[in-house]
PDB file of N, CA and C in Angstrom:
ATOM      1  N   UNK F   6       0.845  -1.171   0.000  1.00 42.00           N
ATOM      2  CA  UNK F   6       0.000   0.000   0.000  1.00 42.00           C
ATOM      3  C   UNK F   6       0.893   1.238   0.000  1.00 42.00           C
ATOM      4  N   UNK F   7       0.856   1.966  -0.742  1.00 54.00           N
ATOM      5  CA  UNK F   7       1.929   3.355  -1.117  1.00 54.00           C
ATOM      6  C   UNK F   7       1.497   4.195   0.232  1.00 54.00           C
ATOM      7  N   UNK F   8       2.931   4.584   0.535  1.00 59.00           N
ATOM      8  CA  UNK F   8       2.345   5.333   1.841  1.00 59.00           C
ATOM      9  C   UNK F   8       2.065   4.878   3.285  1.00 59.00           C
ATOM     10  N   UNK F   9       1.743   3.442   2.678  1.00 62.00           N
ATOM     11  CA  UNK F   9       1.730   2.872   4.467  1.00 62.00           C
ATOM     12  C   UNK F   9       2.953   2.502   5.221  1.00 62.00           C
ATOM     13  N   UNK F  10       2.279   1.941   6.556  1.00 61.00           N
ATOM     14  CA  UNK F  10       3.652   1.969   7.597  1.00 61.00           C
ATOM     15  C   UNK F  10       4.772   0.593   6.946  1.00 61.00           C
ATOM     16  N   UNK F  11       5.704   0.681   6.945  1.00 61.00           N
ATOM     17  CA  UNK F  11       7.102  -0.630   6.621  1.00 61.00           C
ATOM     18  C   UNK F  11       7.828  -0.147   7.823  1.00 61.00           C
ATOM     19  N   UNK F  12       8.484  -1.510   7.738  1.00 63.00           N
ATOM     20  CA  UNK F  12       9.607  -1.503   8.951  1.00 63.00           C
ATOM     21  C   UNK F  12      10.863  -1.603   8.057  1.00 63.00           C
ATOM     22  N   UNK F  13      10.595  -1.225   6.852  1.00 59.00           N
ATOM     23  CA  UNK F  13      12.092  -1.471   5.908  1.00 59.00           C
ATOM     24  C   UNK F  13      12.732   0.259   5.834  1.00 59.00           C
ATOM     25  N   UNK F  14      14.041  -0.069   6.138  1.00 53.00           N
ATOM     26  CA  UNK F  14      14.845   1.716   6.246  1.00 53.00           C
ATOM     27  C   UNK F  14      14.433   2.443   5.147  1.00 53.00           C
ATOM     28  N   UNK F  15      14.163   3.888   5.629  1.00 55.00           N
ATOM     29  CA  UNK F  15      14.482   4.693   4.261  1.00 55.00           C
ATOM     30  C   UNK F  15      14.902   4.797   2.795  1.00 55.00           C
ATOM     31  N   UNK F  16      14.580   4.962   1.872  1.00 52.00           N
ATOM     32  CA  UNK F  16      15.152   4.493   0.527  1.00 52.00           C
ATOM     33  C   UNK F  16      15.807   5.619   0.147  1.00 52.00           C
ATOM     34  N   UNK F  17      15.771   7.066   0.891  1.00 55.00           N
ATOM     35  CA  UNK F  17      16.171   8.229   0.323  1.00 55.00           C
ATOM     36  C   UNK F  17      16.558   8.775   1.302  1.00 55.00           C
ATOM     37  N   UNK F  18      17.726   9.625   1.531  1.00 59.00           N
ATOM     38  CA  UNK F  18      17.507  10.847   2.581  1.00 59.00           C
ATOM     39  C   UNK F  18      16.730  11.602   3.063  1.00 59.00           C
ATOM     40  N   UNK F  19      16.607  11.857   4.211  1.00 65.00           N
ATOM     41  CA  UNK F  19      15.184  12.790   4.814  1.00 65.00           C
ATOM     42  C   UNK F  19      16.269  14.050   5.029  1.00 65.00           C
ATOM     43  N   UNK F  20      15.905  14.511   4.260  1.00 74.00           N
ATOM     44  CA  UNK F  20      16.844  16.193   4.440  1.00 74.00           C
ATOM     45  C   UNK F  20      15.609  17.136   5.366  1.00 74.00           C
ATOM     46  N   UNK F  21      14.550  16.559   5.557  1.00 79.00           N
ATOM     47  CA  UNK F  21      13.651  17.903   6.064  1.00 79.00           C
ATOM     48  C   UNK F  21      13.139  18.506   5.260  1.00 79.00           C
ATOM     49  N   UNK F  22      12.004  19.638   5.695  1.00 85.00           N
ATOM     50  CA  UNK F  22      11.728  20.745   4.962  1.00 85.00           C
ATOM     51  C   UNK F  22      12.554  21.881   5.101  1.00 85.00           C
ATOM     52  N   UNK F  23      13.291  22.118   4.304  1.00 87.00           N
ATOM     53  CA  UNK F  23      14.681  22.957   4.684  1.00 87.00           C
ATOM     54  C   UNK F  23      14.731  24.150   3.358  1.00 87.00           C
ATOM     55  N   UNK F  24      14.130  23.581   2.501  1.00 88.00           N
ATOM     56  CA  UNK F  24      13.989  25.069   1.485  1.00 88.00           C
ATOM     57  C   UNK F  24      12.543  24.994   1.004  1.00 88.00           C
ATOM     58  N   UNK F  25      12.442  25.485  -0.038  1.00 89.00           N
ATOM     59  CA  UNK F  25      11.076  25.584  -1.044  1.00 89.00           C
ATOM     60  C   UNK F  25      10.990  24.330  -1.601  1.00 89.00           C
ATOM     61  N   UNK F  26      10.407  23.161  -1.626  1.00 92.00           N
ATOM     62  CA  UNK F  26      10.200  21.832  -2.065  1.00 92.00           C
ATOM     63  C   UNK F  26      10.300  22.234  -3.473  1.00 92.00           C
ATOM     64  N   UNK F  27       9.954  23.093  -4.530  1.00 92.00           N
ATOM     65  CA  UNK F  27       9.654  23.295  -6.107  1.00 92.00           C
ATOM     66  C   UNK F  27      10.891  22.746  -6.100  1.00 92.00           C
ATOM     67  N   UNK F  28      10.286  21.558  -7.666  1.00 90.00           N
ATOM     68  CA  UNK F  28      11.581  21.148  -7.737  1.00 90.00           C
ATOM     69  C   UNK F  28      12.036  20.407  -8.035  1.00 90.00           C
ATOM     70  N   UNK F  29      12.047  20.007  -6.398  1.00 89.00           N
ATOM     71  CA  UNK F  29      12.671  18.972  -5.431  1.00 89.00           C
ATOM     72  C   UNK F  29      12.118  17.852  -5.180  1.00 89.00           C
ATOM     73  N   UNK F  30      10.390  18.479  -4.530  1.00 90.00           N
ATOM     74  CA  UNK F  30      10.298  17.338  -4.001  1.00 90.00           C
ATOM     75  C   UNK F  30       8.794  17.016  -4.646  1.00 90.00           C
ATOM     76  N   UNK F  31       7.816  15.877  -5.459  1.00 90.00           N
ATOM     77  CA  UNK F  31       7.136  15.913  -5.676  1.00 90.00           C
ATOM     78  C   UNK F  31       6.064  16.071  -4.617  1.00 90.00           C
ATOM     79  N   UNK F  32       4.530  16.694  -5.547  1.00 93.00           N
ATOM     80  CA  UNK F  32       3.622  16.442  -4.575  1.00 93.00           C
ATOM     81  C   UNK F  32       2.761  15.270  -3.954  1.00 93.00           C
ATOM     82  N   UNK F  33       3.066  15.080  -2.577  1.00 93.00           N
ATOM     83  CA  UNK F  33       2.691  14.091  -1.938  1.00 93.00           C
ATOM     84  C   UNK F  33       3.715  13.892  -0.797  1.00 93.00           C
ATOM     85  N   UNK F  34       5.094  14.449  -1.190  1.00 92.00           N
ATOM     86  CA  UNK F  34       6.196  13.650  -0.557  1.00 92.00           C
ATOM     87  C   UNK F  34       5.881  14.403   0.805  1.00 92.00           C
ATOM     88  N   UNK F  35       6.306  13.682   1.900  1.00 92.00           N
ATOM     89  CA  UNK F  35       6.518  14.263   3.463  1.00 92.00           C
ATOM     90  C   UNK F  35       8.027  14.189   3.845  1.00 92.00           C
ATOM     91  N   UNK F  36       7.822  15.516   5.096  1.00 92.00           N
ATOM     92  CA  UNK F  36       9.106  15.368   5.497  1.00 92.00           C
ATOM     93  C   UNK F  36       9.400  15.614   6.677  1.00 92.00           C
ATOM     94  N   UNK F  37      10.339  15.818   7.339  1.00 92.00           N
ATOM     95  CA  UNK F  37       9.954  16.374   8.951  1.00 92.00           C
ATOM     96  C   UNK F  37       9.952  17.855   8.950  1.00 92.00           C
ATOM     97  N   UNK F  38       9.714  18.732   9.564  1.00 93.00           N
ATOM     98  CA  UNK F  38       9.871  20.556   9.119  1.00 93.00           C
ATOM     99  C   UNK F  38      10.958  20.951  10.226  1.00 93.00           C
ATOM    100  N   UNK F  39      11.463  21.613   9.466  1.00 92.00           N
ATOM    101  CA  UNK F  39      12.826  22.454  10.286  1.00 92.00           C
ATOM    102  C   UNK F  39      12.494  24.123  10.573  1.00 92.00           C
ATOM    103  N   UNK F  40      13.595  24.637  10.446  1.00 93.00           N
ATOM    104  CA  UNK F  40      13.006  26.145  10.943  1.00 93.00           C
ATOM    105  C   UNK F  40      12.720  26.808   9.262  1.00 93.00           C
ATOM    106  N   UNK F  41      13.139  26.138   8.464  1.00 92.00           N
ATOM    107  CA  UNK F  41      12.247  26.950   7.546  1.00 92.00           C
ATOM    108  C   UNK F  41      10.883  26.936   7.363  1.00 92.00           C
ATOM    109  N   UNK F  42      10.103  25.862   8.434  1.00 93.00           N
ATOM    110  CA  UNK F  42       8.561  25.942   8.114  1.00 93.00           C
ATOM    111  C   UNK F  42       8.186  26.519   9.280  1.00 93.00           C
ATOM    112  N   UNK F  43       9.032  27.366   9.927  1.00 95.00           N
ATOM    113  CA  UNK F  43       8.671  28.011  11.458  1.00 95.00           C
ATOM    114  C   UNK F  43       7.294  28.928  10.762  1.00 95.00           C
ATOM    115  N   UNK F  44       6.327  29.593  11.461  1.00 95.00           N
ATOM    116  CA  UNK F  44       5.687  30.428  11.282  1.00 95.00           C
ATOM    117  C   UNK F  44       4.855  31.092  12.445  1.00 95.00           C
ATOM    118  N   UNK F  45       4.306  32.351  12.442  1.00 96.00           N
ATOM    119  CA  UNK F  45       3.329  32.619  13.533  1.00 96.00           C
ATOM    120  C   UNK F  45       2.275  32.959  13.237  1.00 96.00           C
ATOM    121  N   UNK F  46       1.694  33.058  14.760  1.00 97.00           N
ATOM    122  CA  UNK F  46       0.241  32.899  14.716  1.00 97.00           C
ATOM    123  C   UNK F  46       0.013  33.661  15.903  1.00 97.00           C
ATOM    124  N   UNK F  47      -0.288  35.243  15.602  1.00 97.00           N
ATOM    125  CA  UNK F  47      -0.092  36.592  16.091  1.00 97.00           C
ATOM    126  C   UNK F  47       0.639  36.683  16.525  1.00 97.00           C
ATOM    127  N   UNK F  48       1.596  36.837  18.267  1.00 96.00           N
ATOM    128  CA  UNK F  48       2.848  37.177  18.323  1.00 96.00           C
ATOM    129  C   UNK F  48       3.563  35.960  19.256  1.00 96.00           C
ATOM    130  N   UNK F  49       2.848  34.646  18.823  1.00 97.00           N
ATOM    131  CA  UNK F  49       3.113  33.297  19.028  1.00 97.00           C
ATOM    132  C   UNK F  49       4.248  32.668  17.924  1.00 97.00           C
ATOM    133  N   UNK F  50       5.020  31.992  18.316  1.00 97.00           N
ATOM    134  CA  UNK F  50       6.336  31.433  17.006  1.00 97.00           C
ATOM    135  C   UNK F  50       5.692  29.656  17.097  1.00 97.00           C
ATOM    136  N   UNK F  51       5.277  29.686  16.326  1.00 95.00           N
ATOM    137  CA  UNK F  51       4.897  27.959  16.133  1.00 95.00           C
ATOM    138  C   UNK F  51       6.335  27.113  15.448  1.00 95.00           C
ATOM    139  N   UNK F  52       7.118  26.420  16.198  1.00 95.00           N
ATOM    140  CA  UNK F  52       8.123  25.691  15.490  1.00 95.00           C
ATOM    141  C   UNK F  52       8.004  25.091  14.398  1.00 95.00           C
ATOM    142  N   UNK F  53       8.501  24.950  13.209  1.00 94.00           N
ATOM    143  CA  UNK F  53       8.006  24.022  12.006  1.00 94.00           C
ATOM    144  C   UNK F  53       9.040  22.687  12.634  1.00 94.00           C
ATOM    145  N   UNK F  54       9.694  22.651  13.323  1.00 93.00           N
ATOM    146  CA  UNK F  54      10.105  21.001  13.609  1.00 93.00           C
ATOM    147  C   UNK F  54       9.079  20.215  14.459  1.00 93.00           C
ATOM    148  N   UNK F  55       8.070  21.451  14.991  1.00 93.00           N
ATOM    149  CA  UNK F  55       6.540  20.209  15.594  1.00 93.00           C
ATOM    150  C   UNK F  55       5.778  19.423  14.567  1.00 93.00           C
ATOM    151  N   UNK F  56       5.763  19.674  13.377  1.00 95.00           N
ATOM    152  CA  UNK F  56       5.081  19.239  12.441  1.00 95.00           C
ATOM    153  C   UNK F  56       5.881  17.789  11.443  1.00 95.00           C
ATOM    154  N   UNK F  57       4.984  17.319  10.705  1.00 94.00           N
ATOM    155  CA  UNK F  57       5.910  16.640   9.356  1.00 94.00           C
ATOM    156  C   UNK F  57       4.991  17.078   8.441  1.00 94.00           C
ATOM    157  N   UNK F  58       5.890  17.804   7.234  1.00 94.00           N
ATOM    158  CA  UNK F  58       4.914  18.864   6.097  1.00 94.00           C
ATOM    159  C   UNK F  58       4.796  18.000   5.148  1.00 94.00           C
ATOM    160  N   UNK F  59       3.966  18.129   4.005  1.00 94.00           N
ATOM    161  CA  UNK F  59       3.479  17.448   2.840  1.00 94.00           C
ATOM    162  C   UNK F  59       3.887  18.923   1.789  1.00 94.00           C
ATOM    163  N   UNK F  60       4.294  18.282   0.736  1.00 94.00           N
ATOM    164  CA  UNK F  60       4.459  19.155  -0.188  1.00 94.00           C
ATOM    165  C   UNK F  60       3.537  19.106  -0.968  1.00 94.00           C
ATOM    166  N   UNK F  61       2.390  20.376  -1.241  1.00 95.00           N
ATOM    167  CA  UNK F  61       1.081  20.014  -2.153  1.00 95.00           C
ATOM    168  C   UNK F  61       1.123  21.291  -3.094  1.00 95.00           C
ATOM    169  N   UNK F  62       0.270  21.185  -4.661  1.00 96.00           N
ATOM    170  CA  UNK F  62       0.342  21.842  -5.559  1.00 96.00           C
ATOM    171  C   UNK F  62      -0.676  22.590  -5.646  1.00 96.00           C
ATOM    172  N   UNK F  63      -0.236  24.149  -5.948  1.00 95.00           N
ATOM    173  CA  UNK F  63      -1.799  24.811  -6.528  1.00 95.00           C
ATOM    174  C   UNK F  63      -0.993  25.967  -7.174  1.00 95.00           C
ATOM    175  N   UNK F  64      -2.133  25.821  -8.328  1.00 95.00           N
ATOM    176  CA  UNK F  64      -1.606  26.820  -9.270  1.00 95.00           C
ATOM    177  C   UNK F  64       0.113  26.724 -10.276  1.00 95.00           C
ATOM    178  N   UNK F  65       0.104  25.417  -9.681  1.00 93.00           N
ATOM    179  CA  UNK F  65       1.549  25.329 -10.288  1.00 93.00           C
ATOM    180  C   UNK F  65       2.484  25.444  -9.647  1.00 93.00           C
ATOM    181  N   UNK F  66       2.240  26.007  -8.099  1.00 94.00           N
ATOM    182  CA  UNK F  66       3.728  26.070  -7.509  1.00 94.00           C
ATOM    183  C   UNK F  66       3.429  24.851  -6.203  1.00 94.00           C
ATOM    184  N   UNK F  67       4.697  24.302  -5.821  1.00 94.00           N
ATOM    185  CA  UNK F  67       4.566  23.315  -5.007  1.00 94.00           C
ATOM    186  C   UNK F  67       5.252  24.087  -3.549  1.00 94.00           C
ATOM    187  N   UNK F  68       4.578  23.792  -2.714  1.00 94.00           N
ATOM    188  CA  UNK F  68       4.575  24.321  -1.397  1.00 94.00           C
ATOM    189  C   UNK F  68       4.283  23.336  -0.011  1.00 94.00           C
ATOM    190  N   UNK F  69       5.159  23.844   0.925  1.00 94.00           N
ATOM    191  CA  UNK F  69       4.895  22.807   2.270  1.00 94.00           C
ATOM    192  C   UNK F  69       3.518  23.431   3.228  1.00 94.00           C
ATOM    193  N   UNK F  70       2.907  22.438   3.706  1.00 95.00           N
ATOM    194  CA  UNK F  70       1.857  22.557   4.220  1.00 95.00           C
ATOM    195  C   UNK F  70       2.285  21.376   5.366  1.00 95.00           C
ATOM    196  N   UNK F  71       1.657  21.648   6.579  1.00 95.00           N
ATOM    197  CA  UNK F  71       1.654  21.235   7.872  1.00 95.00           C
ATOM    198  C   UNK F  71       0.472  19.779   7.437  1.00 95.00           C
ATOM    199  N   UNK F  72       1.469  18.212   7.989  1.00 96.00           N
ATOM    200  CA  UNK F  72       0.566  17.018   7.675  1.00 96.00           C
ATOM    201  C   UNK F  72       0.348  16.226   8.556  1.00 96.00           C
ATOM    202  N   UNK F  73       1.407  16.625   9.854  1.00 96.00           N
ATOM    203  CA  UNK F  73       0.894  15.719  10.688  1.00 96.00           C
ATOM    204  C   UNK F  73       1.761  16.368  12.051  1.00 96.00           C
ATOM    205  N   UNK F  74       1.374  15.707  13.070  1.00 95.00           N
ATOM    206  CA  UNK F  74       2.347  15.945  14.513  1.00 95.00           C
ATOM    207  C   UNK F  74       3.755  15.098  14.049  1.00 95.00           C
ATOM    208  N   UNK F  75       4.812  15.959  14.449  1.00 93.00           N
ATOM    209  CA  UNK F  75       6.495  15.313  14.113  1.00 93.00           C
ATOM    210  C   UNK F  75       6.519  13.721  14.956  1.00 93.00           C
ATOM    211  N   UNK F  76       5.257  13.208  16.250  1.00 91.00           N
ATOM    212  CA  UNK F  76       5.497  12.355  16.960  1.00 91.00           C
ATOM    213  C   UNK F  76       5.146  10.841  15.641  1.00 91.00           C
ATOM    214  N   UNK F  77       4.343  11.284  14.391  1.00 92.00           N
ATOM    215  CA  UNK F  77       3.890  10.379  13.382  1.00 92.00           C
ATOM    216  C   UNK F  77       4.845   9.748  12.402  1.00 92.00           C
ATOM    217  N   UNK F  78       6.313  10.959  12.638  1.00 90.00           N
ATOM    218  CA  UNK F  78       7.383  10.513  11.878  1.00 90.00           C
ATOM    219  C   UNK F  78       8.518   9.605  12.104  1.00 90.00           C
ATOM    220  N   UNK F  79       8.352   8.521  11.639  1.00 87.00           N
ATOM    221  CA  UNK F  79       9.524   7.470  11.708  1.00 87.00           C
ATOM    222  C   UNK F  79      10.518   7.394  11.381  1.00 87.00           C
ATOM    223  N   UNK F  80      12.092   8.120  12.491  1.00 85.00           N
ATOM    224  CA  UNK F  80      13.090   8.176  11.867  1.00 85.00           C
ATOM    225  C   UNK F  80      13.697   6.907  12.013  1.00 85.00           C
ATOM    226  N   UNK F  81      14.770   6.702  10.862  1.00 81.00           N
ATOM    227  CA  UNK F  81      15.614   5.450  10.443  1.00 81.00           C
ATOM    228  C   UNK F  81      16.427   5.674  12.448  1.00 81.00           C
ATOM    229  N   UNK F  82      16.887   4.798  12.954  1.00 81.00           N
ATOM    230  CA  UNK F  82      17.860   5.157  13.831  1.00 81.00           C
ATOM    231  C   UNK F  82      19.177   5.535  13.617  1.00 81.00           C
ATOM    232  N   UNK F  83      19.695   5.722  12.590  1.00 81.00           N
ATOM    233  CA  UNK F  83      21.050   6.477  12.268  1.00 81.00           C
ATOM    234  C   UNK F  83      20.726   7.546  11.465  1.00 81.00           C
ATOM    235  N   UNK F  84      19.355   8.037  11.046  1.00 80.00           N
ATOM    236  CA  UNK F  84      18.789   9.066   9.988  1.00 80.00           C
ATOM    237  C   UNK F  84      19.183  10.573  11.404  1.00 80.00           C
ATOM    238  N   UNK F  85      19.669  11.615  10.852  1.00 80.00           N
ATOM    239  CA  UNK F  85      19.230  12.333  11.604  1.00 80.00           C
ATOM    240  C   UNK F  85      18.234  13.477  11.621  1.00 80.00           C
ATOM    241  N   UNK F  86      18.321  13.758  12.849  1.00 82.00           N
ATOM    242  CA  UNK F  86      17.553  14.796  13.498  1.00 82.00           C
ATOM    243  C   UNK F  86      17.455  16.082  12.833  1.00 82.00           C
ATOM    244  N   UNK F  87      16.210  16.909  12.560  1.00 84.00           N
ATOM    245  CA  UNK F  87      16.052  18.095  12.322  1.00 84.00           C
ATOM    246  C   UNK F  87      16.942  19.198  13.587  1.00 84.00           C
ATOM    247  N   UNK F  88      17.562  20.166  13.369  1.00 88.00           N
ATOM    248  CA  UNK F  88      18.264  20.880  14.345  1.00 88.00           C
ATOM    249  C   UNK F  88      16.754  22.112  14.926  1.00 88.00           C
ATOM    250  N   UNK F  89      16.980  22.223  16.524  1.00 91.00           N
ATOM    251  CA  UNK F  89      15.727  23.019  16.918  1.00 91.00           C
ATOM    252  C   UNK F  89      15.901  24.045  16.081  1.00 91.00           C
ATOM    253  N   UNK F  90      14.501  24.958  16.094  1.00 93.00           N
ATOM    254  CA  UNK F  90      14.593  26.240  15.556  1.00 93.00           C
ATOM    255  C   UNK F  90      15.568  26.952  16.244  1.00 93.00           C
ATOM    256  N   UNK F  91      15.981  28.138  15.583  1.00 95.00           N
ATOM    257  CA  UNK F  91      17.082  28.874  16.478  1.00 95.00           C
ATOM    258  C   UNK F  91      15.981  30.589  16.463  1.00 95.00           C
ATOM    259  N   UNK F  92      14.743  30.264  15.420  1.00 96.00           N
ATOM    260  CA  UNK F  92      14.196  31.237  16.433  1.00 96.00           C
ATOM    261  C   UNK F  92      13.518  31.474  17.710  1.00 96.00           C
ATOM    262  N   UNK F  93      12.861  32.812  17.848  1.00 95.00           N
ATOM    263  CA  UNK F  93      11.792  32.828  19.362  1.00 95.00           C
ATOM    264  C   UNK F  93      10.850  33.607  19.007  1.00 95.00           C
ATOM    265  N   UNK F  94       9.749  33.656  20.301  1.00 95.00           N
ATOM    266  CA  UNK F  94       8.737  34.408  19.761  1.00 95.00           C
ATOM    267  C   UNK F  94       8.983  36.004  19.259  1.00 95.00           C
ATOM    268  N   UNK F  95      10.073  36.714  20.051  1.00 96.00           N
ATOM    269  CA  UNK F  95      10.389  37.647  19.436  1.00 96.00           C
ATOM    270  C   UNK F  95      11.019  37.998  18.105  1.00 96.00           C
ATOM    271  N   UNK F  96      10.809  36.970  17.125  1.00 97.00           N
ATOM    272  CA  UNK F  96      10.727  36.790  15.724  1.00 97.00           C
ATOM    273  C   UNK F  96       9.568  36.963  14.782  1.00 97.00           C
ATOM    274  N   UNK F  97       8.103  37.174  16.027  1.00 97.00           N
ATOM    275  CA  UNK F  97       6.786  37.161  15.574  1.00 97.00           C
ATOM    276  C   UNK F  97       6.477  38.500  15.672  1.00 97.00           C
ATOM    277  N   UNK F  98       5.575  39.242  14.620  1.00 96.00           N
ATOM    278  CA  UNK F  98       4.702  40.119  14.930  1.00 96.00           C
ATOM    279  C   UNK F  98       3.572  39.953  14.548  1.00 96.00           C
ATOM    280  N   UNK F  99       2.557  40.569  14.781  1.00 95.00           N
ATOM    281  CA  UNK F  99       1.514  40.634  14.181  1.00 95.00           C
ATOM    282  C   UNK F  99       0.957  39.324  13.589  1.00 95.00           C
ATOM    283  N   UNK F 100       1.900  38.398  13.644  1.00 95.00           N
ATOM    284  CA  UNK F 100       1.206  36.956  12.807  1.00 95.00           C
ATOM    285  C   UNK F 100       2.092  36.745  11.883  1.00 95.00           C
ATOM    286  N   UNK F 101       3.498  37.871  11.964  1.00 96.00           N
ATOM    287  CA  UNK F 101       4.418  37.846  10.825  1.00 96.00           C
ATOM    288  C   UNK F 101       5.912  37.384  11.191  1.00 96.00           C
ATOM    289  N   UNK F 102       6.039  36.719  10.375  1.00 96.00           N
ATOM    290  CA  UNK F 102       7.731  36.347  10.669  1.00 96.00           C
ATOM    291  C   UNK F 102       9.120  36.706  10.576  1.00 96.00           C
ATOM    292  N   UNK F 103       9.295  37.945  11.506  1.00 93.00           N
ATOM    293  CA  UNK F 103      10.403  38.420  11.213  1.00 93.00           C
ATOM    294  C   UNK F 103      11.767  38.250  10.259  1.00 93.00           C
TER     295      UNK F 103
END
């Protein structure tokens, strides 16, 4: 079943969501989110390493979107780790990301 759970390792590197997926990564693919999917939500900093993003299409451009809690993602045990965000909430304004 495409997509379902295996206990067989990784077939690819999990680099994260670490730039703009266009590209890169087709739509469908998941990944874990790093601080490039950080965002806020008024003068709250929501980490993008809480999440695992899906890269989905509209209009032609491919973009990460929030797919699940990061606790859903199965890392390889020698795969590594997304690094924490190195921002804070004082990176937020208004709902905007410094």
């Amino acid at each position: 079943m495409p997509g379902g759970a295996t206990s067989q390792a990784s077939t690819v590197p999990n680099p994260g969501a670490y730039t703009n997926p266009q590209g890169l990564f087709s739509p469908g693919a998941r990944q874990p989110g790093t601080s490039y999917t950080d965002y806020c939500v008024g003068n709250q900093l929501v980490a993008g390493t809480d999440d695992v993003y899906q890269a989905v299409e509209s209009g032609g451009l491919v973009f990460w979107k929030a797919a699940a809690p990061i606790s859903d993602w199965k890392f390889d045990s020698n795969s590594p780790r997304p690094e924490p965000t190195w921002r804070s909430t004082s990176n937020c304004y208004r709902g905007s990301l410094l």
